[in-house]
mmCIF file of C-alpha atoms in Angstrom:
data_model
loop_
_atom_site.group_PDB
_atom_site.id
_atom_site.type_symbol
_atom_site.label_atom_id
_atom_site.label_comp_id
_atom_site.label_asym_id
_atom_site.label_seq_id
_atom_site.Cartn_x
_atom_site.Cartn_y
_atom_site.Cartn_z
ATOM 1 C CA UNK A 118 0.000 0.000 0.000
ATOM 2 C CA UNK A 119 1.539 3.302 -1.025
ATOM 3 C CA UNK A 120 1.917 6.301 1.277
ATOM 4 C CA UNK A 121 -0.782 8.355 -0.464
ATOM 5 C CA UNK A 122 -3.372 5.600 0.048
ATOM 6 C CA UNK A 123 -2.374 5.196 3.712
ATOM 7 C CA UNK A 124 -2.780 8.945 4.278
ATOM 8 C CA UNK A 125 -6.187 8.924 2.584
ATOM 9 C CA UNK A 126 -7.419 6.038 4.752
ATOM 10 C CA UNK A 127 -6.182 7.794 7.915
ATOM 11 C CA UNK A 128 -7.894 11.022 6.890
ATOM 12 C CA UNK A 129 -11.194 9.250 6.209
ATOM 13 C CA UNK A 130 -10.970 7.417 9.532
ATOM 14 C CA UNK A 131 -10.303 10.652 11.404
ATOM 15 C CA UNK A 132 -13.215 12.326 9.601
ATOM 16 C CA UNK A 133 -15.551 9.454 10.462
ATOM 17 C CA UNK A 134 -14.538 9.583 14.129
ATOM 18 C CA UNK A 135 -15.013 13.338 14.121
ATOM 19 C CA UNK A 136 -18.506 13.032 12.600
ATOM 20 C CA UNK A 137 -19.513 10.353 15.106
ATOM 21 C CA UNK A 138 -18.264 12.455 18.005
ATOM 22 C CA UNK A 139 -19.965 15.510 16.560
ATOM 23 C CA UNK A 140 -23.271 13.691 16.201
ATOM 24 C CA UNK A 141 -23.034 12.297 19.699
ATOM 25 C CA UNK A 142 -22.213 15.769 21.034
ATOM 26 C CA UNK A 143 -25.179 17.252 19.154
ATOM 27 C CA UNK A 144 -27.489 14.488 20.401
ATOM 28 C CA UNK A 145 -26.304 14.964 23.964
ATOM 29 C CA UNK A 146 -27.445 18.583 24.186
ATOM 30 C CA UNK A 147 -30.730 19.582 25.770
ATOM 31 C CA UNK A 148 -33.075 21.368 23.350
ATOM 32 C CA UNK A 149 -36.399 23.235 23.403
ATOM 33 C CA UNK A 150 -39.204 21.344 21.667
ATOM 34 C CA UNK A 151 -41.771 23.972 22.654
ATOM 35 C CA UNK A 152 -41.823 26.907 22.271
ATOM 36 C CA UNK A 153 -39.425 26.779 19.341
ATOM 37 C CA UNK A 154 -37.001 29.615 18.630
ATOM 38 C CA UNK A 155 -38.582 32.801 17.190
ATOM 39 C CA UNK A 156 -42.105 31.776 18.215
ATOM 40 C CA UNK A 157 -44.837 34.362 18.742
ATOM 41 C CA UNK A 158 -46.771 34.129 21.988
ATOM 42 C CA UNK A 159 -50.060 35.938 22.514
ATOM 43 C CA UNK A 160 -49.917 37.871 25.795
ATOM 44 C CA UNK A 161 -51.963 36.002 28.381
ATOM 45 C CA UNK A 162 -51.263 32.657 26.741
ATOM 46 C CA UNK A 163 -50.001 29.869 28.988
ATOM 47 C CA UNK A 164 -47.353 28.025 27.010
ATOM 48 C CA UNK A 165 -46.284 24.505 27.899
ATOM 49 C CA UNK A 166 -42.498 24.371 27.926
ATOM 50 C CA UNK A 167 -41.154 21.051 26.698
ATOM 51 C CA UNK A 168 -37.524 20.014 26.379
ATOM 52 C CA UNK A 169 -35.681 17.253 24.587
ATOM 53 C CA UNK A 170 -33.490 15.672 27.244
ATOM 54 C CA UNK A 171 -30.461 13.555 26.244
ATOM 55 C CA UNK A 172 -30.952 11.531 29.430
ATOM 56 C CA UNK A 173 -34.166 10.968 31.396
ATOM 57 C CA UNK A 174 -32.184 10.976 34.647
ATOM 58 C CA UNK A 175 -31.651 14.566 35.811
ATOM 59 C CA UNK A 176 -30.819 16.082 39.169
ATOM 60 C CA UNK A 177 -32.631 19.379 38.547
ATOM 61 C CA UNK A 178 -33.834 21.772 35.846
ATOM 62 C CA UNK A 179 -33.984 25.556 36.342
ATOM 63 C CA UNK A 180 -36.257 27.556 33.994
ATOM 64 C CA UNK A 181 -35.738 31.300 33.481
ATOM 65 C CA UNK A 182 -37.033 34.229 31.425
ATOM 66 C CA UNK A 183 -34.383 36.848 30.672
ATOM 67 C CA UNK A 184 -32.363 35.488 33.585
ATOM 68 C CA UNK A 185 -35.226 35.522 36.114
ATOM 69 C CA UNK A 186 -36.149 32.068 37.413
ATOM 70 C CA UNK A 187 -39.835 31.152 37.040
ATOM 71 C CA UNK A 188 -39.774 27.406 37.817
ATOM 72 C CA UNK A 189 -37.639 24.528 39.052
ATOM 73 C CA UNK A 190 -37.984 20.783 38.579
ATOM 74 C CA UNK A 191 -36.168 17.651 39.739
ATOM 75 C CA UNK A 192 -37.482 15.644 36.787
ATOM 76 C CA UNK A 193 -38.197 16.077 33.059
ATOM 77 C CA UNK A 194 -41.880 17.017 33.304
ATOM 78 C CA UNK A 195 -43.090 20.069 31.356
ATOM 79 C CA UNK A 196 -43.591 23.464 32.986
ATOM 80 C CA UNK A 197 -45.774 26.442 32.014
ATOM 81 C CA UNK A 198 -44.602 29.860 30.818
ATOM 82 C CA UNK A 199 -47.392 32.320 31.713
ATOM 83 C CA UNK A 200 -46.923 35.239 29.307
ATOM 84 C CA UNK A 201 -49.427 37.386 31.218
ATOM 85 C CA UNK A 202 -46.706 38.122 33.771
ATOM 86 C CA UNK A 203 -44.403 39.667 31.179
ATOM 87 C CA UNK A 204 -44.322 42.765 28.988
ATOM 88 C CA UNK A 205 -44.537 42.762 25.204
ATOM 89 C CA UNK A 206 -41.409 42.085 23.206
ATOM 90 C CA UNK A 207 -38.616 39.536 22.898
ATOM 91 C CA UNK A 208 -38.123 37.169 25.829
ATOM 92 C CA UNK A 209 -35.296 34.694 26.186
ATOM 93 C CA UNK A 210 -36.339 31.411 27.777
ATOM 94 C CA UNK A 211 -33.585 29.251 29.201
ATOM 95 C CA UNK A 212 -33.466 25.818 30.780
ATOM 96 C CA UNK A 213 -30.407 24.868 32.788
ATOM 97 C CA UNK A 214 -30.092 21.109 33.351
ATOM 98 C CA UNK A 215 -27.938 19.577 36.071
ATOM 99 C CA UNK A 216 -27.160 15.845 35.800
ATOM 100 C CA UNK A 217 -24.351 13.714 37.157
ATOM 101 C CA UNK A 218 -22.291 16.703 38.187
ATOM 102 C CA UNK A 219 -22.581 18.265 34.715
ATOM 103 C CA UNK A 220 -24.469 21.325 33.529
ATOM 104 C CA UNK A 221 -26.206 21.844 30.198
ATOM 105 C CA UNK A 222 -28.337 24.770 28.999
ATOM 106 C CA UNK A 223 -30.780 25.465 26.178
ATOM 107 C CA UNK A 224 -32.342 28.701 24.927
ATOM 108 C CA UNK A 225 -35.428 29.728 22.988
ATOM 109 C CA UNK A 226 -36.322 33.279 21.930
ATOM 110 C CA UNK A 227 -40.034 34.143 21.901
ATOM 111 C CA UNK A 228 -41.929 37.322 21.034
ATOM 112 C CA UNK A 229 -44.844 38.290 23.286
ATOM 113 C CA UNK A 230 -47.474 40.123 21.212
ATOM 114 C CA UNK A 231 -51.042 41.468 21.594
ATOM 115 C CA UNK A 232 -54.054 40.277 19.544
ATOM 116 C CA UNK A 233 -54.344 41.348 15.916
ATOM 117 C CA UNK A 234 -55.807 44.873 15.559
ATOM 118 C CA UNK A 235 -59.248 45.567 14.121
ATOM 119 C CA UNK A 236 -59.247 46.470 10.451
ATOM 120 C CA UNK A 237 -60.988 49.636 9.251
ATOM 121 C CA UNK A 238 -62.152 50.820 5.871
ATOM 122 C CA UNK A 239 -62.756 54.466 4.980
ATOM 123 C CA UNK A 240 -65.389 56.523 3.187
ATOM 124 C CA UNK A 241 -64.488 59.839 1.538
ATOM 125 C CA UNK A 242 -66.950 62.491 2.739
ATOM 126 C CA UNK A 243 -65.370 65.598 1.149
ATOM 127 C CA UNK A 244 -62.337 66.532 -0.923
ATOM 128 C CA UNK A 245 -60.597 69.906 -0.545
ATOM 129 C CA UNK A 246 -57.715 71.612 -2.379
ATOM 130 C CA UNK A 247 -54.272 71.358 -0.771
ATOM 131 C CA UNK A 248 -51.112 73.305 -1.564
ATOM 132 C CA UNK A 249 -48.877 70.957 -3.533
ATOM 133 C CA UNK A 250 -45.866 72.887 -2.295
ATOM 134 C CA UNK A 251 -46.587 71.871 1.313
ATOM 135 C CA UNK A 252 -44.339 69.075 2.619
ATOM 136 C CA UNK A 253 -46.965 68.353 5.280
ATOM 137 C CA UNK A 254 -45.703 67.228 8.679
ATOM 138 C CA UNK A 255 -48.343 68.319 11.194
ATOM 139 C CA UNK A 256 -52.069 69.048 10.878
ATOM 140 C CA UNK A 257 -54.613 70.328 13.404
ATOM 141 C CA UNK A 258 -58.221 71.529 13.010
ATOM 142 C CA UNK A 259 -59.899 74.008 15.348
ATOM 143 C CA UNK A 260 -62.983 76.197 14.976
ATOM 144 C CA UNK A 261 -63.101 75.906 11.205
ATOM 145 C CA UNK A 262 -59.396 76.596 10.698
ATOM 146 C CA UNK A 263 -56.550 74.271 9.766
ATOM 147 C CA UNK A 264 -53.123 74.685 11.335
ATOM 148 C CA UNK A 265 -50.332 73.023 9.390
ATOM 149 C CA UNK A 266 -46.568 72.610 9.645
ATOM 150 C CA UNK A 267 -44.325 71.739 6.720
ATOM 151 C CA UNK A 268 -40.795 70.366 6.472
ATOM 152 C CA UNK A 269 -37.572 70.431 4.438
ATOM 153 C CA UNK A 270 -34.525 72.521 5.301
ATOM 154 C CA UNK A 271 -34.939 76.132 4.225
ATOM 155 C CA UNK A 272 -38.623 75.530 3.410
ATOM 156 C CA UNK A 273 -40.214 74.657 6.778
ATOM 157 C CA UNK A 274 -43.256 76.735 7.712
ATOM 158 C CA UNK A 275 -46.150 77.226 10.108
ATOM 159 C CA UNK A 276 -49.459 77.851 8.372
ATOM 160 C CA UNK A 277 -53.045 78.822 9.001
ATOM 161 C CA UNK A 278 -55.182 77.430 6.167
ATOM 162 C CA UNK A 279 -58.766 77.884 5.010
ATOM 163 C CA UNK A 280 -60.167 74.366 4.783
ATOM 164 C CA UNK A 281 -62.672 74.886 1.972
ATOM 165 C CA UNK A 282 -60.256 76.546 -0.457
ATOM 166 C CA UNK A 283 -56.831 75.386 0.731
ATOM 167 C CA UNK A 284 -55.789 79.052 0.799
ATOM 168 C CA UNK A 285 -52.899 79.859 3.142
ATOM 169 C CA UNK A 286 -54.210 82.660 5.372
ATOM 170 C CA UNK A 287 -51.057 83.134 7.430
ATOM 171 C CA UNK A 288 -47.558 81.683 7.476
ATOM 172 C CA UNK A 289 -44.221 81.961 9.227
ATOM 173 C CA UNK A 290 -40.892 80.345 8.464
ATOM 174 C CA UNK A 291 -38.719 78.248 10.729
ATOM 175 C CA UNK A 292 -34.972 78.850 10.827
ATOM 176 C CA UNK A 293 -33.168 77.795 7.643
ATOM 177 C CA UNK A 294 -31.328 74.995 9.480
ATOM 178 C CA UNK A 295 -34.525 73.520 10.981
ATOM 179 C CA UNK A 296 -36.634 70.762 9.459
ATOM 180 C CA UNK A 297 -40.211 71.286 10.615
ATOM 181 C CA UNK A 298 -42.108 68.262 11.917
ATOM 182 C CA UNK A 299 -45.257 67.430 13.905
ATOM 183 C CA UNK A 300 -47.417 69.969 15.685
ATOM 184 C CA UNK A 301 -50.399 70.352 18.010
ATOM 185 C CA UNK A 302 -52.410 73.216 19.485
ATOM 186 C CA UNK A 303 -53.282 73.663 23.162
ATOM 187 C CA UNK A 304 -55.135 76.781 24.238
ATOM 188 C CA UNK A 305 -53.569 79.771 22.533
ATOM 189 C CA UNK A 306 -50.256 78.032 21.870
ATOM 190 C CA UNK A 307 -48.951 76.068 18.919
ATOM 191 C CA UNK A 308 -46.320 73.436 19.777
ATOM 192 C CA UNK A 309 -43.984 72.549 16.907
ATOM 193 C CA UNK A 310 -41.250 69.923 16.623
ATOM 194 C CA UNK A 311 -38.092 70.014 14.545
ATOM 195 C CA UNK A 312 -36.596 66.820 13.200
ATOM 196 C CA UNK A 313 -32.923 66.495 14.181
ATOM 197 C CA UNK A 314 -32.207 69.775 15.949
ATOM 198 C CA UNK A 315 -33.185 68.196 19.289
ATOM 199 C CA UNK A 316 -35.510 71.128 19.910
ATOM 200 C CA UNK A 317 -39.161 72.097 19.772
ATOM 201 C CA UNK A 318 -40.795 75.522 19.784
ATOM 202 C CA UNK A 319 -43.894 77.148 21.244
ATOM 203 C CA UNK A 320 -45.659 79.844 19.192
ATOM 204 C CA UNK A 321 -48.645 82.083 19.754
ATOM 205 C CA UNK A 322 -51.192 80.473 17.445
ATOM 206 C CA UNK A 323 -52.720 83.816 16.446
ATOM 207 C CA UNK A 324 -49.588 85.850 15.731
ATOM 208 C CA UNK A 325 -47.100 82.989 15.125
ATOM 209 C CA UNK A 326 -44.731 84.793 17.476
ATOM 210 C CA UNK A 327 -42.083 82.502 18.977
ATOM 211 C CA UNK A 328 -42.675 82.308 22.737
ATOM 212 C CA UNK A 329 -40.073 79.775 23.880
ATOM 213 C CA UNK A 330 -38.171 76.626 22.934
ATOM 214 C CA UNK A 331 -37.591 73.292 24.649
ATOM 215 C CA UNK A 332 -35.038 70.501 24.271
ATOM 216 C CA UNK A 333 -35.691 66.795 23.786
ATOM 217 C CA UNK A 334 -34.369 64.187 26.188
ATOM 218 C CA UNK A 335 -34.387 60.438 25.510
ATOM 219 C CA UNK A 336 -36.249 60.877 22.234
ATOM 220 C CA UNK A 337 -33.591 62.616 20.184
ATOM 221 C CA UNK A 338 -35.680 63.238 17.063
ATOM 222 C CA UNK A 339 -38.980 65.018 16.516
ATOM 223 C CA UNK A 340 -41.600 63.248 14.360
ATOM 224 C CA UNK A 341 -45.201 63.534 15.593
ATOM 225 C CA UNK A 342 -46.842 65.423 18.461
ATOM 226 C CA UNK A 343 -50.295 65.428 20.052
ATOM 227 C CA UNK A 344 -51.928 66.158 23.401
ATOM 228 C CA UNK A 345 -54.452 64.197 25.458
ATOM 229 C CA UNK A 346 -55.501 67.106 27.675
ATOM 230 C CA UNK A 347 -53.049 66.167 30.441
ATOM 231 C CA UNK A 348 -49.741 65.639 28.656
ATOM 232 C CA UNK A 349 -48.041 65.758 25.281
ATOM 233 C CA UNK A 350 -47.425 62.540 23.357
ATOM 234 C CA UNK A 351 -44.441 62.478 21.006
ATOM 235 C CA UNK A 352 -43.004 60.078 18.435
ATOM 236 C CA UNK A 353 -39.410 59.926 17.211
ATOM 237 C CA UNK A 354 -39.369 57.215 14.529
ATOM 238 C CA UNK A 355 -38.733 54.422 17.025
ATOM 239 C CA UNK A 356 -41.302 51.970 18.421
ATOM 240 C CA UNK A 357 -41.831 54.206 21.477
ATOM 241 C CA UNK A 358 -44.287 56.963 22.295
ATOM 242 C CA UNK A 359 -42.922 59.539 24.744
ATOM 243 C CA UNK A 360 -44.895 61.558 27.286
ATOM 244 C CA UNK A 361 -44.078 65.204 28.065
ATOM 245 C CA UNK A 362 -45.260 67.299 30.975
ATOM 246 C CA UNK A 363 -47.812 69.814 29.738
ATOM 247 C CA UNK A 364 -46.331 72.705 31.707
ATOM 248 C CA UNK A 365 -42.575 72.080 31.587
ATOM 249 C CA UNK A 366 -42.372 69.993 28.363
ATOM 250 C CA UNK A 367 -39.947 67.668 30.149
ATOM 251 C CA UNK A 368 -40.144 63.958 29.308
ATOM 252 C CA UNK A 369 -41.931 62.000 32.017
ATOM 253 C CA UNK A 370 -41.870 58.526 30.511
ATOM 254 C CA UNK A 371 -42.493 56.394 27.463
ATOM 255 C CA UNK A 372 -44.314 53.303 26.287
ATOM 256 C CA UNK A 373 -43.405 50.726 23.638
ATOM 257 C CA UNK A 374 -45.929 50.214 20.835
ATOM 258 C CA UNK A 375 -46.736 46.683 19.635
ATOM 259 C CA UNK A 376 -49.054 44.927 17.253
ATOM 260 C CA UNK A 377 -49.446 41.206 16.555
ATOM 261 C CA UNK A 378 -46.208 41.221 14.537
ATOM 262 C CA UNK A 379 -44.055 42.907 17.176
ATOM 263 C CA UNK A 380 -42.754 46.458 17.723
ATOM 264 C CA UNK A 381 -44.290 49.168 15.510
ATOM 265 C CA UNK A 382 -41.800 51.741 14.249
ATOM 266 C CA UNK A 383 -41.931 54.859 12.064
ATOM 267 C CA UNK A 384 -44.959 56.428 13.748
ATOM 268 C CA UNK A 385 -45.101 59.884 12.233
ATOM 269 C CA UNK A 386 -47.888 62.490 12.532
ATOM 270 C CA UNK A 387 -50.098 61.908 15.591
ATOM 271 C CA UNK A 388 -53.636 62.881 16.603
ATOM 272 C CA UNK A 389 -55.413 62.154 19.894
ATOM 273 C CA UNK A 390 -59.054 61.142 19.369
ATOM 274 C CA UNK A 391 -61.453 59.796 22.013
ATOM 275 C CA UNK A 392 -58.724 58.336 24.220
ATOM 276 C CA UNK A 393 -56.639 56.827 21.418
ATOM 277 C CA UNK A 394 -53.586 57.950 19.455
ATOM 278 C CA UNK A 395 -53.925 57.850 15.669
ATOM 279 C CA UNK A 396 -50.574 57.653 13.879
ATOM 280 C CA UNK A 397 -49.456 57.787 10.261
ATOM 281 C CA UNK A 398 -46.855 55.118 9.511
ATOM 282 C CA UNK A 399 -43.967 56.477 7.465
ATOM 283 C CA UNK A 400 -43.625 53.939 4.671
ATOM 284 C CA UNK A 401 -43.291 55.024 1.056
ATOM 285 C CA UNK A 402 -44.884 51.892 -0.380
ATOM 286 C CA UNK A 403 -48.181 52.068 1.527
ATOM 287 C CA UNK A 404 -50.549 54.539 3.190
ATOM 288 C CA UNK A 405 -51.401 53.186 6.631
ATOM 289 C CA UNK A 406 -52.624 54.568 9.917
ATOM 290 C CA UNK A 407 -52.763 52.788 13.267
ATOM 291 C CA UNK A 408 -54.906 53.368 16.353
ATOM 292 C CA UNK A 409 -52.951 52.985 19.605
ATOM 293 C CA UNK A 410 -54.023 52.728 23.235
ATOM 294 C CA UNK A 411 -51.504 55.109 24.880
ATOM 295 C CA UNK A 412 -51.896 53.386 28.255
ATOM 296 C CA UNK A 413 -50.866 49.918 27.034
ATOM 297 C CA UNK A 414 -49.019 50.614 23.777
ATOM 298 C CA UNK A 415 -51.239 48.107 21.956
ATOM 299 C CA UNK A 416 -52.225 48.801 18.351
ATOM 300 C CA UNK A 417 -55.992 48.280 18.478
ATOM 301 C CA UNK A 418 -56.846 49.313 14.920
ATOM 302 C CA UNK A 419 -55.327 49.623 11.475
ATOM 303 C CA UNK A 420 -56.573 51.604 8.474
ATOM 304 C CA UNK A 421 -55.269 50.909 4.981
ATOM 305 C CA UNK A 422 -55.762 54.009 2.826
ATOM 306 C CA UNK A 423 -54.773 52.319 -0.418
ATOM 307 C CA UNK A 424 -56.366 54.086 -3.369
ATOM 308 C CA UNK A 425 -57.140 57.320 -1.521
ATOM 309 C CA UNK A 426 -54.613 59.432 -3.429
ATOM 310 C CA UNK A 427 -52.836 58.427 -6.606
ATOM 311 C CA UNK A 428 -52.272 61.701 -8.508
ATOM 312 C CA UNK A 429 -48.834 61.156 -10.088
ATOM 313 C CA UNK A 430 -47.432 59.738 -6.858
ATOM 314 C CA UNK A 431 -43.650 59.909 -6.512
ATOM 315 C CA UNK A 432 -41.839 56.920 -4.919
ATOM 316 C CA UNK A 433 -40.630 59.094 -2.008
ATOM 317 C CA UNK A 434 -41.321 62.510 -0.430
ATOM 318 C CA UNK A 435 -44.973 61.987 -1.373
ATOM 319 C CA UNK A 436 -46.036 59.892 1.604
ATOM 320 C CA UNK A 437 -49.336 60.169 3.432
ATOM 321 C CA UNK A 438 -48.861 62.418 6.460
ATOM 322 C CA UNK A 439 -51.208 64.685 8.361
ATOM 323 C CA UNK A 440 -54.186 63.813 10.574
ATOM 324 C CA UNK A 441 -56.703 66.292 11.969
ATOM 325 C CA UNK A 442 -60.004 65.570 13.720
ATOM 326 C CA UNK A 443 -63.340 67.280 13.103
ATOM 327 C CA UNK A 444 -65.288 66.677 16.315
ATOM 328 C CA UNK A 445 -68.577 68.034 14.963
ATOM 329 C CA UNK A 446 -68.797 65.360 12.256
ATOM 330 C CA UNK A 447 -66.474 62.811 13.907
ATOM 331 C CA UNK A 448 -64.458 62.632 10.708
ATOM 332 C CA UNK A 449 -60.744 62.780 9.921
ATOM 333 C CA UNK A 450 -58.956 65.264 7.696
ATOM 334 C CA UNK A 451 -55.984 63.574 6.029
ATOM 335 C CA UNK A 452 -53.417 64.567 3.434
ATOM 336 C CA UNK A 453 -49.777 63.985 2.549
ATOM 337 C CA UNK A 454 -46.466 65.489 1.521
ATOM 338 C CA UNK A 455 -46.926 67.494 -1.683
ATOM 339 C CA UNK A 456 -50.476 66.214 -2.118
ATOM 340 C CA UNK A 457 -52.818 68.374 -4.195
ATOM 341 C CA UNK A 458 -55.828 67.261 -2.155
ATOM 342 C CA UNK A 459 -56.950 66.995 1.449
ATOM 343 C CA UNK A 460 -59.622 64.420 2.220
ATOM 344 C CA UNK A 461 -62.334 64.293 4.847
ATOM 345 C CA UNK A 462 -62.959 60.631 5.643
ATOM 346 C CA UNK A 463 -65.144 58.558 7.915
ATOM 347 C CA UNK A 464 -63.832 55.272 9.261
ATOM 348 C CA UNK A 465 -65.838 52.075 9.246
ATOM 349 C CA UNK A 466 -64.878 48.858 10.996
ATOM 350 C CA UNK A 467 -64.589 45.969 8.538
#
């Protein structure tokens, strides 16, 4: 037998031994059978946790969620993960097995989510002209008048608009280095966000005179802004809504927003209506709005506005953005960036 053949046989033998050892090592590890990795768990669901044990004889098994122990066993029987005790989001389940003086551990990542939101259709009640030059960021309706903020560096404005004609009755410009964003009105004041300047402004809503400014805290960007009568609610492009003190404008807390698919990001213009936050989602390929419970962060409703506006739509910088509420008719006023129309719509649950 020549040397080359001997070396080949040795190599094959070594490979075979390695594969056998590898398989035995793989088979010897404890694994999660349920819930499997990347599973979704409906909050409130009691999930039976089952493991694949390499050996039925164990000394103890310690079960944890994100490092916090929730059960212990001295045998291989299943335990229950009660998702009601945990917040929404990713949770890391672990099972640490002790047997014969050895320790083994298995992991499974699960996502705790709320129920699927209700789906809403819409009916167009009225259509109004809208300035195509307006890169709409914030919209508010009060006593027959629209207040609007627009964006883009060097072009950002505050506006007072006649609803029926779309005529701009009054306007003021933001600083050239500020990108105007969301806005709301409380009393005689107009509260306006800027995008990445880490600063918002307060204006007199009648004269548009700048009264004061305020800095952001944990939410570094300004996207949408609304008010529930007790506090301001702010978005920053993340999956969080932030709460600001109505008097000081200091951040007082935040809440994560979730739907049945997980965290909801890119919440843009906001409007507070009958205890819920309505939010435009900033996606260029679809026109969607969600209805959020600000106390829980759960998305309770979703409106797909497909087909509402299609006048020579550009692939970007033409997104739906702008929500105002007409309390007398319980309808919404909606428009978008550089849209030529503003629509009054009524929502209907599907």
